[in-house]
Short mmCIF file of C-alpha atoms in Angstrom, two decimals:
data_model
loop_
_atom_site.label_atom_id
_atom_site.label_comp_id
_atom_site.label_asym_id
_atom_site.label_seq_id
_atom_site.Cartn_x
_atom_site.Cartn_y
_atom_site.Cartn_z
CA UNK A 1 82.44 59.44 123.60
CA UNK A 2 84.72 61.45 121.35
CA UNK A 3 83.75 61.91 117.74
CA UNK A 4 85.37 63.86 114.99
CA UNK A 5 85.84 64.38 111.27
CA UNK A 6 88.17 66.44 109.15
CA UNK A 7 87.52 67.92 105.72
CA UNK A 8 89.83 69.83 103.41
CA UNK A 9 87.84 72.02 101.03
CA UNK A 10 89.12 73.60 97.83
CA UNK A 11 87.13 76.53 96.53
CA UNK A 12 85.92 76.77 92.96
CA UNK A 13 86.66 78.31 90.57
CA UNK A 14 90.08 76.73 90.68
CA UNK A 15 91.70 80.04 89.74
CA UNK A 16 91.25 81.09 93.37
CA UNK A 17 93.28 78.04 94.49
CA UNK A 18 92.14 78.84 98.01
CA UNK A 19 91.98 75.92 100.39
CA UNK A 20 90.37 75.90 103.79
CA UNK A 21 90.83 73.12 106.31
CA UNK A 22 87.79 72.56 108.50
CA UNK A 23 87.61 70.29 111.53
CA UNK A 24 84.49 69.09 113.34
CA UNK A 25 85.08 67.58 116.77
CA UNK A 26 83.06 66.53 119.80
CA UNK A 27 85.37 67.38 122.71
CA UNK A 28 83.31 65.67 125.44
CA UNK A 29 83.27 68.70 127.73
CA UNK A 30 87.07 69.03 127.96
CA UNK A 31 87.70 65.50 129.21
CA UNK A 32 88.72 62.08 127.99
CA UNK A 33 86.68 58.90 128.38
CA UNK A 34 87.86 58.57 131.98
CA UNK A 35 86.89 62.16 132.81
CA UNK A 36 90.40 63.53 133.04
CA UNK A 37 91.19 67.00 131.69
CA UNK A 38 92.19 66.73 128.01
CA UNK A 39 92.91 70.36 127.06
CA UNK A 40 96.63 69.87 126.42
CA UNK A 41 96.08 66.71 124.40
CA UNK A 42 93.27 68.31 122.44
CA UNK A 43 95.34 71.43 121.73
CA UNK A 44 98.22 69.32 120.44
CA UNK A 45 96.00 67.15 118.27
CA UNK A 46 94.13 70.02 116.64
CA UNK A 47 97.25 72.17 116.20
CA UNK A 48 98.81 69.29 114.26
CA UNK A 49 95.94 69.47 111.79
CA UNK A 50 96.63 73.15 111.01
CA UNK A 51 92.91 74.02 110.76
CA UNK A 52 91.44 77.26 109.49
CA UNK A 53 88.06 76.62 111.10
CA UNK A 54 87.21 74.30 113.99
CA UNK A 55 83.65 73.43 114.94
CA UNK A 56 83.24 71.96 118.43
CA UNK A 57 80.44 70.08 120.16
CA UNK A 58 79.94 69.53 123.89
CA UNK A 59 81.77 72.71 124.85
CA UNK A 60 81.61 74.06 128.40
CA UNK A 61 82.26 77.80 128.58
CA UNK A 62 83.30 79.42 130.78
CA UNK A 63 85.18 76.40 132.15
CA UNK A 64 88.57 75.72 133.70
CA UNK A 65 89.47 72.26 134.91
CA UNK A 66 89.10 71.58 138.63
CA UNK A 67 92.00 69.87 140.39
CA UNK A 68 92.48 66.25 139.27
CA UNK A 69 91.46 64.97 142.74
CA UNK A 70 88.33 67.10 142.95
CA UNK A 71 85.24 64.92 143.58
CA UNK A 72 83.62 66.59 140.57
CA UNK A 73 85.38 64.24 138.13
CA UNK A 74 84.26 61.02 139.78
CA UNK A 75 80.73 62.30 140.36
CA UNK A 76 80.27 63.09 136.69
CA UNK A 77 81.83 59.77 135.69
CA UNK A 78 79.27 58.07 137.93
CA UNK A 79 76.46 60.07 136.27
CA UNK A 80 75.87 62.24 139.31
CA UNK A 81 76.79 65.50 137.60
CA UNK A 82 73.30 66.66 136.62
CA UNK A 83 72.80 70.10 138.14
CA UNK A 84 75.98 69.87 140.22
CA UNK A 85 77.40 73.19 141.36
CA UNK A 86 80.71 74.20 139.76
CA UNK A 87 83.81 73.56 141.86
CA UNK A 88 85.56 76.75 143.08
CA UNK A 89 87.51 78.44 140.29
CA UNK A 90 86.14 76.18 137.54
CA UNK A 91 83.89 78.90 136.09
CA UNK A 92 86.39 81.78 135.82
CA UNK A 93 85.31 85.36 135.26
CA UNK A 94 88.59 86.13 133.48
CA UNK A 95 87.97 84.94 129.93
CA UNK A 96 91.69 84.36 129.38
CA UNK A 97 91.66 81.62 132.01
CA UNK A 98 88.97 79.53 130.30
CA UNK A 99 89.74 76.36 128.38
CA UNK A 100 88.05 77.75 125.29
CA UNK A 101 90.20 80.87 125.28
CA UNK A 102 93.35 78.81 125.84
CA UNK A 103 92.46 76.45 122.99
CA UNK A 104 91.73 79.40 120.71
CA UNK A 105 95.15 80.87 121.47
CA UNK A 106 96.95 77.53 121.08
CA UNK A 107 95.47 77.02 117.62
CA UNK A 108 95.97 80.59 116.44
CA UNK A 109 92.24 80.91 115.76
CA UNK A 110 91.35 84.21 117.41
CA UNK A 111 87.76 84.54 116.20
CA UNK A 112 85.16 82.50 118.00
CA UNK A 113 81.44 82.12 118.51
CA UNK A 114 80.06 80.04 121.36
CA UNK A 115 76.37 79.33 121.76
CA UNK A 116 75.05 77.76 124.97
CA UNK A 117 72.12 75.39 124.56
CA UNK A 118 71.59 74.60 128.22
CA UNK A 119 73.12 74.88 131.67
CA UNK A 120 73.11 72.34 134.46
CA UNK A 121 73.16 69.10 132.46
CA UNK A 122 75.29 65.96 132.61
CA UNK A 123 78.54 67.86 133.27
CA UNK A 124 77.27 70.16 136.00
CA UNK A 125 76.13 73.78 136.07
CA UNK A 126 78.23 75.02 133.17
CA UNK A 127 76.89 76.55 129.94
CA UNK A 128 76.99 73.69 127.41
CA UNK A 129 76.84 74.07 123.64
CA UNK A 130 78.64 74.46 120.32
CA UNK A 131 81.48 76.69 119.16
CA UNK A 132 83.13 77.92 115.97
CA UNK A 133 86.82 78.89 116.07
CA UNK A 134 88.22 80.62 113.01
CA UNK A 135 91.38 82.06 111.53
CA UNK A 136 89.18 84.54 109.67
CA UNK A 137 86.72 87.06 111.05
CA UNK A 138 83.18 85.87 111.75
CA UNK A 139 80.14 87.89 110.72
CA UNK A 140 76.40 87.57 111.35
CA UNK A 141 76.81 85.16 114.26
CA UNK A 142 73.51 83.59 115.32
CA UNK A 143 72.46 80.99 117.87
CA UNK A 144 69.32 78.87 118.01
CA UNK A 145 68.16 76.62 120.84
CA UNK A 146 66.57 73.33 119.82
CA UNK A 147 64.18 72.98 122.71
CA UNK A 148 62.69 69.82 124.17
CA UNK A 149 59.56 69.23 126.25
CA UNK A 150 58.44 66.48 128.61
CA UNK A 151 56.40 65.07 125.72
CA UNK A 152 59.70 64.07 124.10
CA UNK A 153 60.47 61.60 126.91
CA UNK A 154 58.69 58.77 125.09
CA UNK A 155 60.29 59.30 121.69
CA UNK A 156 62.56 56.54 120.46
CA UNK A 157 61.54 53.87 122.93
CA UNK A 158 64.69 54.23 125.06
CA UNK A 159 64.28 54.73 128.79
CA UNK A 160 65.28 58.18 129.93
CA UNK A 161 64.58 60.82 132.55
CA UNK A 162 63.92 64.53 132.33
CA UNK A 163 67.53 65.07 133.46
CA UNK A 164 69.03 63.61 130.28
CA UNK A 165 66.46 65.26 128.00
CA UNK A 166 68.40 68.40 127.20
CA UNK A 167 67.91 71.37 124.94
CA UNK A 168 70.48 71.32 122.14
CA UNK A 169 71.68 74.16 119.95
CA UNK A 170 72.84 75.33 116.54
CA UNK A 171 75.34 78.14 115.93
CA UNK A 172 75.90 79.82 112.57
CA UNK A 173 78.37 82.39 111.27
CA UNK A 174 79.75 83.69 108.00
CA UNK A 175 83.49 83.05 107.82
CA UNK A 176 85.03 86.01 106.00
CA UNK A 177 87.46 84.14 103.74
CA UNK A 178 89.56 86.38 101.48
CA UNK A 179 88.53 86.10 97.85
CA UNK A 180 85.09 84.72 98.65
CA UNK A 181 82.42 87.45 98.47
CA UNK A 182 79.91 87.06 101.26
CA UNK A 183 82.10 84.53 102.99
CA UNK A 184 81.34 80.88 103.67
CA UNK A 185 78.43 80.00 105.91
CA UNK A 186 79.27 77.60 108.72
CA UNK A 187 76.70 75.92 110.96
CA UNK A 188 77.49 73.55 113.82
CA UNK A 189 74.96 71.54 115.78
CA UNK A 190 74.73 68.61 118.19
CA UNK A 191 71.58 66.50 118.26
CA UNK A 192 69.92 64.36 120.93
CA UNK A 193 71.80 61.22 121.94
CA UNK A 194 68.84 58.79 122.16
CA UNK A 195 65.73 59.43 120.06
CA UNK A 196 65.94 59.48 116.26
CA UNK A 197 62.49 61.05 116.04
CA UNK A 198 63.67 63.92 118.22
CA UNK A 199 66.84 64.26 116.16
CA UNK A 200 64.72 64.48 113.01
CA UNK A 201 62.85 67.46 114.46
CA UNK A 202 66.05 69.07 115.71
CA UNK A 203 67.83 68.80 112.36
CA UNK A 204 64.78 70.32 110.66
CA UNK A 205 65.02 73.26 113.06
CA UNK A 206 68.77 73.53 112.42
CA UNK A 207 68.16 73.55 108.67
CA UNK A 208 65.57 76.31 109.09
CA UNK A 209 68.13 78.25 111.13
CA UNK A 210 70.59 77.91 108.23
CA UNK A 211 68.01 79.14 105.74
CA UNK A 212 67.33 82.19 107.91
CA UNK A 213 71.05 82.89 108.30
CA UNK A 214 72.37 82.13 104.81
CA UNK A 215 69.47 81.91 102.38
CA UNK A 216 70.81 80.32 99.19
CA UNK A 217 74.43 81.32 99.86
CA UNK A 218 76.98 78.47 100.13
CA UNK A 219 77.14 76.98 103.59
CA UNK A 220 78.13 73.88 105.51
CA UNK A 221 76.18 72.18 108.28
CA UNK A 222 78.20 69.87 110.51
CA UNK A 223 78.57 68.30 113.89
CA UNK A 224 77.73 65.30 116.02
CA UNK A 225 74.30 64.35 114.68
CA UNK A 226 74.10 61.10 116.69
CA UNK A 227 72.41 59.38 113.76
CA UNK A 228 73.50 56.44 111.64
CA UNK A 229 72.20 54.47 108.71
CA UNK A 230 72.22 50.78 107.75
CA UNK A 231 73.68 51.84 104.40
CA UNK A 232 76.85 53.04 106.17
CA UNK A 233 77.54 49.64 107.76
CA UNK A 234 78.42 46.18 106.52
CA UNK A 235 76.45 43.15 107.74
CA UNK A 236 78.80 42.55 110.65
CA UNK A 237 78.65 46.16 111.74
CA UNK A 238 74.86 46.27 111.56
CA UNK A 239 74.58 43.05 113.58
CA UNK A 240 76.90 44.51 116.22
CA UNK A 241 74.93 47.71 116.68
CA UNK A 242 71.65 45.78 116.79
CA UNK A 243 73.16 43.55 119.49
CA UNK A 244 74.24 46.62 121.46
CA UNK A 245 70.71 48.03 121.33
CA UNK A 246 69.27 44.68 122.43
CA UNK A 247 71.71 44.46 125.35
CA UNK A 248 70.36 47.78 126.62
CA UNK A 249 66.73 46.76 126.19
CA UNK A 250 66.15 49.26 123.40
CA UNK A 251 64.06 48.68 120.27
CA UNK A 252 66.13 47.85 117.16
CA UNK A 253 67.67 50.88 115.45
CA UNK A 254 66.06 52.29 112.35
CA UNK A 255 67.67 51.15 109.12
CA UNK A 256 67.24 54.60 107.55
CA UNK A 257 68.57 57.68 109.28
CA UNK A 258 65.73 60.19 109.51
CA UNK A 259 68.36 62.89 109.97
CA UNK A 260 70.17 61.99 106.75
CA UNK A 261 66.86 61.88 104.91
CA UNK A 262 65.87 65.34 106.16
CA UNK A 263 69.23 66.73 105.06
CA UNK A 264 68.94 65.17 101.60
CA UNK A 265 65.40 66.48 101.21
CA UNK A 266 66.71 69.98 102.04
CA UNK A 267 69.35 69.71 99.30
CA UNK A 268 72.39 68.96 101.44
CA UNK A 269 75.12 66.65 100.15
CA UNK A 270 77.48 64.52 102.20
CA UNK A 271 81.07 65.78 102.08
CA UNK A 272 82.33 62.21 102.31
CA UNK A 273 80.56 61.27 99.08
CA UNK A 274 81.76 64.46 97.34
CA UNK A 275 85.48 64.20 98.02
CA UNK A 276 87.71 64.14 94.96
CA UNK A 277 89.46 60.85 95.76
CA UNK A 278 87.42 58.32 97.72
CA UNK A 279 88.79 54.81 97.87
CA UNK A 280 86.13 53.33 100.16
CA UNK A 281 82.42 53.96 99.49
CA UNK A 282 81.61 53.17 103.15
CA UNK A 283 82.17 56.11 105.50
CA UNK A 284 84.46 55.25 108.43
CA UNK A 285 83.03 55.19 111.96
CA UNK A 286 83.42 58.19 114.25
CA UNK A 287 82.26 56.62 117.50
CA UNK A 288 83.14 53.76 119.89
CA UNK A 289 80.00 51.99 118.66
CA UNK A 290 81.66 51.67 115.21
CA UNK A 291 78.97 53.84 113.63
CA UNK A 292 79.27 57.18 111.88
CA UNK A 293 77.60 59.87 113.96
CA UNK A 294 79.47 62.93 112.66
CA UNK A 295 78.84 64.64 109.36
CA UNK A 296 79.91 67.53 107.19
CA UNK A 297 77.11 68.45 104.83
CA UNK A 298 77.24 70.95 101.97
CA UNK A 299 74.22 72.99 100.95
CA UNK A 300 73.13 72.69 97.34
CA UNK A 301 74.89 75.93 96.42
CA UNK A 302 78.03 74.92 98.32
CA UNK A 303 78.25 71.59 96.50
CA UNK A 304 78.10 73.50 93.21
CA UNK A 305 80.81 76.03 94.10
CA UNK A 306 83.19 74.14 96.43
CA UNK A 307 85.28 71.06 95.87
CA UNK A 308 85.90 68.64 98.71
CA UNK A 309 89.50 67.59 98.28
CA UNK A 310 89.52 65.02 101.07
CA UNK A 311 87.76 63.97 104.24
CA UNK A 312 89.16 61.72 106.91
CA UNK A 313 88.52 60.67 110.49
CA UNK A 314 90.96 60.43 113.35
#
């Protein structure tokens, strides 16, 4: 599943007239839905957006694509990638040969911070986590691991194994934007893909990580939060997602996103709701399930000092 959102932020006061384009994207471990290498396509897509900051989820690093006919691709597609050893040459020691380094160069975003949350998950024995790429220097880079335990296996009522119960992570950095004293705090995270109760705990830990990193300074928290709300869907959309859950034998989804509630309680505001010109009050979907799973959230101080010019999905 690929998910993504794009925001264009204009700083206040308006006298600065400084705009920063920020992209959040789940890159699905450098592959498309059929598990074919997507680096070139991804580089072209993101370069066309002319971003200043890119926040990525599901990043493998170090990683270089195995040959197209390597059994690795089919094994992962068939869900046999958990703990799989890396194919020869796919975990290069030369940083310049990695997909992340090549993407950074293609986008002209030389500053980067990658934080691994786990190693040996769905995509094999590669470090797996989140990354910030930036046109501007990054300061005070920090990483937090959102750990899980076997006790979390029963959360959410969806069948799962210890293999797909993975630690997730949150990475923060201060982007040193000219004309903005102290820079802009950026946080990127990726939450559990099944249990809303686990996601609620993880987002609370990510928020605490932001508080430790930024205090009351303006910052953004974004990424694939894997959480959706009834309020973001029309009746047809809600019926469709309920039917999908039923087809998998899962309990019905919660009508209220516990993740969104935790963010609101912490003072975060939804960039989609804050944009200057918003024709549709219903956020567009960012996932094949026709739900919105990806968010850009502004801290209370950020919503007071930044103006969201526009936000769109691709």
